[in-house]
Amino acid sequence: MGPKGEETTLEELSTCDRFTPVELAFVEYANTMSPVAKALDVLQGETNVQMGWLVPTITLLKTKLQQLNVASKFCEPLIAALLSGLEKRFGEMLTDPELIAAAILVPKFKTCWTSDENILKLGLDYIRSHLDCQAENHISDHSQSSEEEDFFSSLKKTSPLETTQQLDAYLGCPRDTVEVLKSFPAVCQLSLKLNTALPASAACERLFTVAGLIFRPKRARTASKNFENQLLLRLNKAYW
């Protein structure tokens, strides 16, 4: 770290005789893999598990790797391999209108996660078309229990203009919390449809990993009650 807590750049480190080329290469490797590790933490997390986090996370990761590639001295092949792998695995997903729409309907992102107007247009067109369909389906599925409700049902219909106004108001709203969706019912319904949390096995895998560390071959005769108590303590160590 430099003066006043400022980060020391690789160029500054290279001027110091205390660091060998191997050590400088390791520092650059750590800087290169840092955004990859953070992106993995986001996508494997248990808090933000909506589908809308995928495209912005991968897009931002690619941008960070491309920026690192400009000043890279040792890790150019690694960065090229990472970018190639991301394109191979997620290339089609990054242009999928449904996934782009899901990202736009996450208040944290909206349209600020990319500057590519063509990508945003794919998502916005998808949202507009499905907002209209969703409003029509909502009206058709609405149960009428009396003739009076049938007579006045047209008053409850949400017009395409209203749904478009809701979308524009949502995109222009400065707040980025999930609660903002409650102010725009049509947008909220579509966001719930596209961003419903999907079940993941990451938490279970972590549980079995910790259990494996406790139940080692030399501790194979641990009683089940003792084993459960140790597992409970290990998984909740943040609370004691």
PDB file of C-alpha atoms in Angstrom:
ATOM      1  CA  MET A   1       0.000   0.000   0.000  1.00  0.00           C
ATOM      2  CA  GLY A   2       1.203   3.511  -0.778  1.00  0.00           C
ATOM      3  CA  PRO A   3       0.886   6.665   1.325  1.00  0.00           C
ATOM      4  CA  LYS A   4      -2.496   7.395   2.905  1.00  0.00           C
ATOM      5  CA  GLY A   5      -3.706   3.865   2.146  1.00  0.00           C
ATOM      6  CA  GLU A   6      -3.518   4.246  -1.664  1.00  0.00           C
ATOM      7  CA  GLU A   7      -3.018   1.064  -3.683  1.00  0.00           C
ATOM      8  CA  THR A   8       0.438   0.554  -5.133  1.00  0.00           C
ATOM      9  CA  THR A   9       0.348  -0.118  -8.871  1.00  0.00           C
ATOM     10  CA  LEU A  10       2.326  -2.827 -10.636  1.00  0.00           C
ATOM     11  CA  GLU A  11       4.438  -0.160 -12.358  1.00  0.00           C
ATOM     12  CA  GLU A  12       5.435   1.273  -8.974  1.00  0.00           C
ATOM     13  CA  LEU A  13       6.275  -2.178  -7.666  1.00  0.00           C
ATOM     14  CA  SER A  14       8.431  -2.926 -10.711  1.00  0.00           C
ATOM     15  CA  THR A  15      10.683   0.026  -9.847  1.00  0.00           C
ATOM     16  CA  CYS A  16      11.454  -1.502  -6.450  1.00  0.00           C
ATOM     17  CA  ASP A  17      14.511  -3.732  -6.293  1.00  0.00           C
ATOM     18  CA  ARG A  18      12.881  -5.765  -3.524  1.00  0.00           C
ATOM     19  CA  PHE A  19      10.515  -7.563  -5.929  1.00  0.00           C
ATOM     20  CA  THR A  20      11.657 -10.215  -8.365  1.00  0.00           C
ATOM     21  CA  PRO A  21       9.935 -10.763 -11.755  1.00  0.00           C
ATOM     22  CA  VAL A  22       8.304 -13.904 -10.362  1.00  0.00           C
ATOM     23  CA  GLU A  23       6.821 -11.947  -7.470  1.00  0.00           C
ATOM     24  CA  LEU A  24       5.576  -9.229  -9.808  1.00  0.00           C
ATOM     25  CA  ALA A  25       3.982 -11.902 -12.009  1.00  0.00           C
ATOM     26  CA  PHE A  26       2.211 -13.304  -8.950  1.00  0.00           C
ATOM     27  CA  VAL A  27       0.891  -9.852  -8.005  1.00  0.00           C
ATOM     28  CA  GLU A  28      -0.483  -9.395 -11.520  1.00  0.00           C
ATOM     29  CA  TYR A  29      -2.008 -12.874 -11.409  1.00  0.00           C
ATOM     30  CA  ALA A  30      -3.752 -12.015  -8.130  1.00  0.00           C
ATOM     31  CA  ASN A  31      -5.066  -8.748  -9.597  1.00  0.00           C
ATOM     32  CA  THR A  32      -6.289 -10.585 -12.685  1.00  0.00           C
ATOM     33  CA  MET A  33      -8.133 -13.321 -10.801  1.00  0.00           C
ATOM     34  CA  SER A  34      -9.650 -10.935  -8.228  1.00  0.00           C
ATOM     35  CA  PRO A  35     -12.646  -9.888 -10.403  1.00  0.00           C
ATOM     36  CA  VAL A  36     -13.159 -13.525 -11.423  1.00  0.00           C
ATOM     37  CA  ALA A  37     -13.350 -14.583  -7.771  1.00  0.00           C
ATOM     38  CA  LYS A  38     -15.754 -11.743  -6.954  1.00  0.00           C
ATOM     39  CA  ALA A  39     -17.990 -12.637  -9.907  1.00  0.00           C
ATOM     40  CA  LEU A  40     -18.086 -16.264  -8.747  1.00  0.00           C
ATOM     41  CA  ASP A  41     -19.050 -15.129  -5.247  1.00  0.00           C
ATOM     42  CA  VAL A  42     -21.935 -13.120  -6.704  1.00  0.00           C
ATOM     43  CA  LEU A  43     -23.250 -15.903  -8.920  1.00  0.00           C
ATOM     44  CA  GLN A  44     -22.866 -18.608  -6.249  1.00  0.00           C
ATOM     45  CA  GLY A  45     -24.240 -16.483  -3.435  1.00  0.00           C
ATOM     46  CA  GLU A  46     -27.369 -17.187  -1.446  1.00  0.00           C
ATOM     47  CA  THR A  47     -28.658 -13.605  -1.218  1.00  0.00           C
ATOM     48  CA  ASN A  48     -28.934 -12.359  -4.808  1.00  0.00           C
ATOM     49  CA  VAL A  49     -30.095 -15.440  -6.674  1.00  0.00           C
ATOM     50  CA  GLN A  50     -32.284 -13.837  -9.344  1.00  0.00           C
ATOM     51  CA  MET A  51     -31.619 -14.661 -12.983  1.00  0.00           C
ATOM     52  CA  GLY A  52     -31.195 -10.927 -13.651  1.00  0.00           C
ATOM     53  CA  TRP A  53     -27.778 -10.909 -11.960  1.00  0.00           C
ATOM     54  CA  LEU A  54     -26.202 -13.187 -14.576  1.00  0.00           C
ATOM     55  CA  VAL A  55     -25.823 -10.919 -17.614  1.00  0.00           C
ATOM     56  CA  PRO A  56     -24.623  -7.782 -15.735  1.00  0.00           C
ATOM     57  CA  THR A  57     -22.103  -9.823 -13.736  1.00  0.00           C
ATOM     58  CA  ILE A  58     -20.589 -11.521 -16.793  1.00  0.00           C
ATOM     59  CA  THR A  59     -20.666  -8.273 -18.801  1.00  0.00           C
ATOM     60  CA  LEU A  60     -18.849  -6.345 -16.062  1.00  0.00           C
ATOM     61  CA  LEU A  61     -16.349  -9.180 -15.597  1.00  0.00           C
ATOM     62  CA  LYS A  62     -15.495  -9.109 -19.308  1.00  0.00           C
ATOM     63  CA  THR A  63     -15.061  -5.333 -19.157  1.00  0.00           C
ATOM     64  CA  LYS A  64     -12.717  -5.576 -16.161  1.00  0.00           C
ATOM     65  CA  LEU A  65     -10.630  -8.292 -17.829  1.00  0.00           C
ATOM     66  CA  GLN A  66     -10.352  -6.250 -21.028  1.00  0.00           C
ATOM     67  CA  GLN A  67      -9.164  -3.257 -19.019  1.00  0.00           C
ATOM     68  CA  LEU A  68      -6.573  -5.398 -17.228  1.00  0.00           C
ATOM     69  CA  ASN A  69      -5.386  -6.794 -20.554  1.00  0.00           C
ATOM     70  CA  VAL A  70      -4.331  -3.316 -21.733  1.00  0.00           C
ATOM     71  CA  ALA A  71      -1.701  -2.930 -19.003  1.00  0.00           C
ATOM     72  CA  SER A  72      -0.876  -6.616 -18.535  1.00  0.00           C
ATOM     73  CA  LYS A  73       2.775  -7.673 -18.687  1.00  0.00           C
ATOM     74  CA  PHE A  74       2.610 -11.291 -17.602  1.00  0.00           C
ATOM     75  CA  CYS A  75      -1.004 -12.495 -17.734  1.00  0.00           C
ATOM     76  CA  GLU A  76      -2.071 -11.761 -21.312  1.00  0.00           C
ATOM     77  CA  PRO A  77      -2.488 -15.490 -22.168  1.00  0.00           C
ATOM     78  CA  LEU A  78      -4.514 -16.035 -18.985  1.00  0.00           C
ATOM     79  CA  ILE A  79      -6.787 -13.072 -19.705  1.00  0.00           C
ATOM     80  CA  ALA A  80      -7.258 -14.213 -23.302  1.00  0.00           C
ATOM     81  CA  ALA A  81      -8.190 -17.710 -22.089  1.00  0.00           C
ATOM     82  CA  LEU A  82     -10.658 -16.299 -19.534  1.00  0.00           C
ATOM     83  CA  LEU A  83     -12.332 -14.064 -22.119  1.00  0.00           C
ATOM     84  CA  SER A  84     -12.505 -16.934 -24.592  1.00  0.00           C
ATOM     85  CA  GLY A  85     -14.045 -19.210 -21.969  1.00  0.00           C
ATOM     86  CA  LEU A  86     -16.638 -16.612 -20.966  1.00  0.00           C
ATOM     87  CA  GLU A  87     -17.600 -16.076 -24.589  1.00  0.00           C
ATOM     88  CA  LYS A  88     -17.883 -19.808 -25.219  1.00  0.00           C
ATOM     89  CA  ARG A  89     -19.970 -20.475 -22.108  1.00  0.00           C
ATOM     90  CA  PHE A  90     -22.078 -17.311 -21.874  1.00  0.00           C
ATOM     91  CA  GLY A  91     -21.902 -15.752 -25.359  1.00  0.00           C
ATOM     92  CA  GLU A  92     -25.443 -16.734 -26.372  1.00  0.00           C
ATOM     93  CA  MET A  93     -26.852 -15.826 -22.965  1.00  0.00           C
ATOM     94  CA  LEU A  94     -25.468 -12.296 -23.172  1.00  0.00           C
ATOM     95  CA  THR A  95     -27.697 -11.631 -26.189  1.00  0.00           C
ATOM     96  CA  ASP A  96     -30.782 -13.504 -24.941  1.00  0.00           C
ATOM     97  CA  PRO A  97     -33.665 -10.957 -24.772  1.00  0.00           C
ATOM     98  CA  GLU A  98     -35.281 -12.709 -21.802  1.00  0.00           C
ATOM     99  CA  LEU A  99     -32.090 -12.652 -19.714  1.00  0.00           C
ATOM    100  CA  ILE A 100     -31.415  -9.027 -20.674  1.00  0.00           C
ATOM    101  CA  ALA A 101     -34.979  -8.120 -19.690  1.00  0.00           C
ATOM    102  CA  ALA A 102     -34.502  -9.913 -16.367  1.00  0.00           C
ATOM    103  CA  ALA A 103     -31.411  -7.781 -15.716  1.00  0.00           C
ATOM    104  CA  ILE A 104     -33.226  -4.549 -16.568  1.00  0.00           C
ATOM    105  CA  LEU A 105     -36.030  -5.501 -14.184  1.00  0.00           C
ATOM    106  CA  VAL A 106     -33.601  -5.784 -11.262  1.00  0.00           C
ATOM    107  CA  PRO A 107     -33.703  -2.266  -9.710  1.00  0.00           C
ATOM    108  CA  LYS A 108     -29.982  -2.374  -8.884  1.00  0.00           C
ATOM    109  CA  PHE A 109     -29.080  -2.597 -12.592  1.00  0.00           C
ATOM    110  CA  LYS A 110     -31.870  -1.220 -14.812  1.00  0.00           C
ATOM    111  CA  THR A 111     -29.957   0.036 -17.887  1.00  0.00           C
ATOM    112  CA  CYS A 112     -26.714   1.202 -16.256  1.00  0.00           C
ATOM    113  CA  TRP A 113     -24.786  -2.084 -16.562  1.00  0.00           C
ATOM    114  CA  THR A 114     -23.998  -1.725 -20.289  1.00  0.00           C
ATOM    115  CA  SER A 115     -23.536   1.047 -22.819  1.00  0.00           C
ATOM    116  CA  ASP A 116     -24.506  -1.167 -25.775  1.00  0.00           C
ATOM    117  CA  GLU A 117     -27.773   0.312 -27.056  1.00  0.00           C
ATOM    118  CA  ASN A 118     -28.517  -2.763 -29.181  1.00  0.00           C
ATOM    119  CA  ILE A 119     -28.362  -5.036 -26.137  1.00  0.00           C
ATOM    120  CA  LEU A 120     -30.620  -2.736 -24.135  1.00  0.00           C
ATOM    121  CA  LYS A 121     -33.074  -2.508 -27.039  1.00  0.00           C
ATOM    122  CA  LEU A 122     -33.434  -6.303 -27.101  1.00  0.00           C
ATOM    123  CA  GLY A 123     -34.374  -6.323 -23.430  1.00  0.00           C
ATOM    124  CA  LEU A 124     -36.660  -3.292 -23.537  1.00  0.00           C
ATOM    125  CA  ASP A 125     -38.544  -4.618 -26.575  1.00  0.00           C
ATOM    126  CA  TYR A 126     -39.041  -7.915 -24.759  1.00  0.00           C
ATOM    127  CA  ILE A 127     -40.324  -6.116 -21.660  1.00  0.00           C
ATOM    128  CA  ARG A 128     -42.759  -3.904 -23.592  1.00  0.00           C
ATOM    129  CA  SER A 129     -44.253  -6.814 -25.544  1.00  0.00           C
ATOM    130  CA  HIS A 130     -44.643  -8.985 -22.445  1.00  0.00           C
ATOM    131  CA  LEU A 131     -46.029  -6.165 -20.313  1.00  0.00           C
ATOM    132  CA  ASP A 132     -48.925  -5.847 -22.747  1.00  0.00           C
ATOM    133  CA  CYS A 133     -49.473  -9.615 -22.843  1.00  0.00           C
ATOM    134  CA  GLN A 134     -49.297  -9.834 -19.067  1.00  0.00           C
ATOM    135  CA  ALA A 135     -51.893  -7.094 -18.651  1.00  0.00           C
ATOM    136  CA  GLU A 136     -54.255  -8.882 -21.053  1.00  0.00           C
ATOM    137  CA  ASN A 137     -53.751 -12.240 -19.322  1.00  0.00           C
ATOM    138  CA  HIS A 138     -54.355 -10.662 -15.934  1.00  0.00           C
ATOM    139  CA  ILE A 139     -57.681  -9.286 -17.124  1.00  0.00           C
ATOM    140  CA  SER A 140     -58.751 -12.538 -18.786  1.00  0.00           C
ATOM    141  CA  ASP A 141     -57.870 -14.594 -15.686  1.00  0.00           C
ATOM    142  CA  HIS A 142     -59.616 -12.219 -13.309  1.00  0.00           C
ATOM    143  CA  SER A 143     -62.673 -13.923 -11.852  1.00  0.00           C
ATOM    144  CA  GLN A 144     -66.023 -12.182 -12.120  1.00  0.00           C
ATOM    145  CA  SER A 145     -68.532 -13.435  -9.565  1.00  0.00           C
ATOM    146  CA  SER A 146     -71.515 -11.261 -10.519  1.00  0.00           C
ATOM    147  CA  GLU A 147     -73.061  -9.415 -13.450  1.00  0.00           C
ATOM    148  CA  GLU A 148     -72.040  -6.083 -11.935  1.00  0.00           C
ATOM    149  CA  GLU A 149     -68.370  -7.076 -12.035  1.00  0.00           C
ATOM    150  CA  ASP A 150     -68.780  -8.179 -15.643  1.00  0.00           C
ATOM    151  CA  PHE A 151     -70.357  -4.818 -16.491  1.00  0.00           C
ATOM    152  CA  PHE A 152     -67.589  -2.767 -14.844  1.00  0.00           C
ATOM    153  CA  SER A 153     -64.672  -5.057 -15.764  1.00  0.00           C
ATOM    154  CA  SER A 154     -63.488  -2.654 -18.482  1.00  0.00           C
ATOM    155  CA  LEU A 155     -62.694  -0.085 -15.792  1.00  0.00           C
ATOM    156  CA  LYS A 156     -60.055  -2.388 -14.340  1.00  0.00           C
ATOM    157  CA  LYS A 157     -58.228  -2.966 -17.597  1.00  0.00           C
ATOM    158  CA  THR A 158     -54.674  -1.659 -17.775  1.00  0.00           C
ATOM    159  CA  SER A 159     -54.079  -0.017 -21.132  1.00  0.00           C
ATOM    160  CA  PRO A 160     -50.804  -0.433 -23.079  1.00  0.00           C
ATOM    161  CA  LEU A 161     -50.143   3.272 -22.503  1.00  0.00           C
ATOM    162  CA  GLU A 162     -50.294   2.783 -18.759  1.00  0.00           C
ATOM    163  CA  THR A 163     -47.871  -0.149 -18.850  1.00  0.00           C
ATOM    164  CA  THR A 164     -45.458   1.868 -20.984  1.00  0.00           C
ATOM    165  CA  GLN A 165     -45.708   4.764 -18.557  1.00  0.00           C
ATOM    166  CA  GLN A 166     -44.959   2.397 -15.685  1.00  0.00           C
ATOM    167  CA  LEU A 167     -41.853   1.110 -17.452  1.00  0.00           C
ATOM    168  CA  ASP A 168     -40.596   4.637 -18.203  1.00  0.00           C
ATOM    169  CA  ALA A 169     -41.254   5.726 -14.630  1.00  0.00           C
ATOM    170  CA  TYR A 170     -39.459   2.644 -13.294  1.00  0.00           C
ATOM    171  CA  LEU A 171     -36.388   3.272 -15.453  1.00  0.00           C
ATOM    172  CA  GLY A 172     -36.321   6.926 -14.407  1.00  0.00           C
ATOM    173  CA  CYS A 173     -36.702   6.217 -10.694  1.00  0.00           C
ATOM    174  CA  PRO A 174     -33.428   6.954  -8.837  1.00  0.00           C
ATOM    175  CA  ARG A 175     -34.054   4.335  -6.132  1.00  0.00           C
ATOM    176  CA  ASP A 176     -32.375   0.955  -6.599  1.00  0.00           C
ATOM    177  CA  THR A 177     -34.003  -1.149  -3.883  1.00  0.00           C
ATOM    178  CA  VAL A 178     -36.394  -4.016  -4.536  1.00  0.00           C
ATOM    179  CA  GLU A 179     -39.196  -2.101  -2.809  1.00  0.00           C
ATOM    180  CA  VAL A 180     -39.336   0.307  -5.758  1.00  0.00           C
ATOM    181  CA  LEU A 181     -41.051  -2.403  -7.822  1.00  0.00           C
ATOM    182  CA  LYS A 182     -44.140  -2.161  -5.604  1.00  0.00           C
ATOM    183  CA  SER A 183     -44.846   1.259  -7.120  1.00  0.00           C
ATOM    184  CA  PHE A 184     -45.170  -0.254 -10.607  1.00  0.00           C
ATOM    185  CA  PRO A 185     -47.516  -3.282 -10.467  1.00  0.00           C
ATOM    186  CA  ALA A 186     -47.196  -4.370 -14.096  1.00  0.00           C
ATOM    187  CA  VAL A 187     -43.393  -4.106 -14.018  1.00  0.00           C
ATOM    188  CA  CYS A 188     -43.321  -5.916 -10.674  1.00  0.00           C
ATOM    189  CA  GLN A 189     -45.339  -8.851 -11.993  1.00  0.00           C
ATOM    190  CA  LEU A 190     -43.041  -9.311 -14.977  1.00  0.00           C
ATOM    191  CA  SER A 191     -39.955  -8.940 -12.781  1.00  0.00           C
ATOM    192  CA  LEU A 192     -41.247 -11.684 -10.475  1.00  0.00           C
ATOM    193  CA  LYS A 193     -41.896 -13.906 -13.475  1.00  0.00           C
ATOM    194  CA  LEU A 194     -38.381 -13.456 -14.902  1.00  0.00           C
ATOM    195  CA  ASN A 195     -36.452 -13.234 -11.637  1.00  0.00           C
ATOM    196  CA  THR A 196     -38.055 -15.893  -9.471  1.00  0.00           C
ATOM    197  CA  ALA A 197     -35.274 -17.468  -7.444  1.00  0.00           C
ATOM    198  CA  LEU A 198     -34.096 -20.809  -8.820  1.00  0.00           C
ATOM    199  CA  PRO A 199     -33.102 -23.667  -6.483  1.00  0.00           C
ATOM    200  CA  ALA A 200     -29.356 -24.148  -6.201  1.00  0.00           C
ATOM    201  CA  SER A 201     -27.183 -26.849  -4.653  1.00  0.00           C
ATOM    202  CA  ALA A 202     -24.357 -24.533  -3.533  1.00  0.00           C
ATOM    203  CA  ALA A 203     -25.522 -24.395   0.090  1.00  0.00           C
ATOM    204  CA  CYS A 204     -25.868 -28.186   0.267  1.00  0.00           C
ATOM    205  CA  GLU A 205     -22.430 -28.654  -1.270  1.00  0.00           C
ATOM    206  CA  ARG A 206     -20.903 -26.361   1.346  1.00  0.00           C
ATOM    207  CA  LEU A 207     -22.671 -28.345   4.065  1.00  0.00           C
ATOM    208  CA  PHE A 208     -21.204 -31.641   2.834  1.00  0.00           C
ATOM    209  CA  THR A 209     -17.758 -30.062   2.468  1.00  0.00           C
ATOM    210  CA  VAL A 210     -17.765 -28.912   6.107  1.00  0.00           C
ATOM    211  CA  ALA A 211     -19.134 -32.288   7.191  1.00  0.00           C
ATOM    212  CA  GLY A 212     -16.282 -34.009   5.365  1.00  0.00           C
ATOM    213  CA  LEU A 213     -13.730 -31.853   7.192  1.00  0.00           C
ATOM    214  CA  ILE A 214     -15.222 -32.875  10.539  1.00  0.00           C
ATOM    215  CA  PHE A 215     -15.838 -36.559   9.834  1.00  0.00           C
ATOM    216  CA  ARG A 216     -12.275 -37.479   8.896  1.00  0.00           C
ATOM    217  CA  PRO A 217     -10.971 -41.085   8.837  1.00  0.00           C
ATOM    218  CA  LYS A 218      -9.278 -40.630  12.230  1.00  0.00           C
ATOM    219  CA  ARG A 219     -12.608 -39.434  13.688  1.00  0.00           C
ATOM    220  CA  ALA A 220     -14.787 -42.110  12.102  1.00  0.00           C
ATOM    221  CA  ARG A 221     -16.115 -43.276  15.472  1.00  0.00           C
ATOM    222  CA  THR A 222     -17.570 -39.876  16.391  1.00  0.00           C
ATOM    223  CA  ALA A 223     -21.081 -40.279  17.754  1.00  0.00           C
ATOM    224  CA  SER A 224     -23.865 -38.917  15.556  1.00  0.00           C
ATOM    225  CA  LYS A 225     -25.016 -36.431  18.204  1.00  0.00           C
ATOM    226  CA  ASN A 226     -21.484 -35.124  18.698  1.00  0.00           C
ATOM    227  CA  PHE A 227     -21.026 -34.894  14.920  1.00  0.00           C
ATOM    228  CA  GLU A 228     -24.270 -32.912  14.475  1.00  0.00           C
ATOM    229  CA  ASN A 229     -23.301 -30.502  17.262  1.00  0.00           C
ATOM    230  CA  GLN A 230     -19.871 -29.876  15.719  1.00  0.00           C
ATOM    231  CA  LEU A 231     -21.412 -29.350  12.296  1.00  0.00           C
ATOM    232  CA  LEU A 232     -23.944 -26.910  13.736  1.00  0.00           C
ATOM    233  CA  LEU A 233     -21.198 -24.936  15.476  1.00  0.00           C
ATOM    234  CA  ARG A 234     -18.964 -24.845  12.405  1.00  0.00           C
ATOM    235  CA  LEU A 235     -21.745 -23.616  10.128  1.00  0.00           C
ATOM    236  CA  ASN A 236     -22.846 -20.934  12.598  1.00  0.00           C
ATOM    237  CA  LYS A 237     -19.466 -19.773  13.867  1.00  0.00           C
ATOM    238  CA  ALA A 238     -20.341 -16.194  12.896  1.00  0.00           C
ATOM    239  CA  TYR A 239     -22.849 -16.103  15.753  1.00  0.00           C
ATOM    240  CA  TRP A 240     -20.566 -17.156  18.609  1.00  0.00           C
TER     241      TRP A 240
END
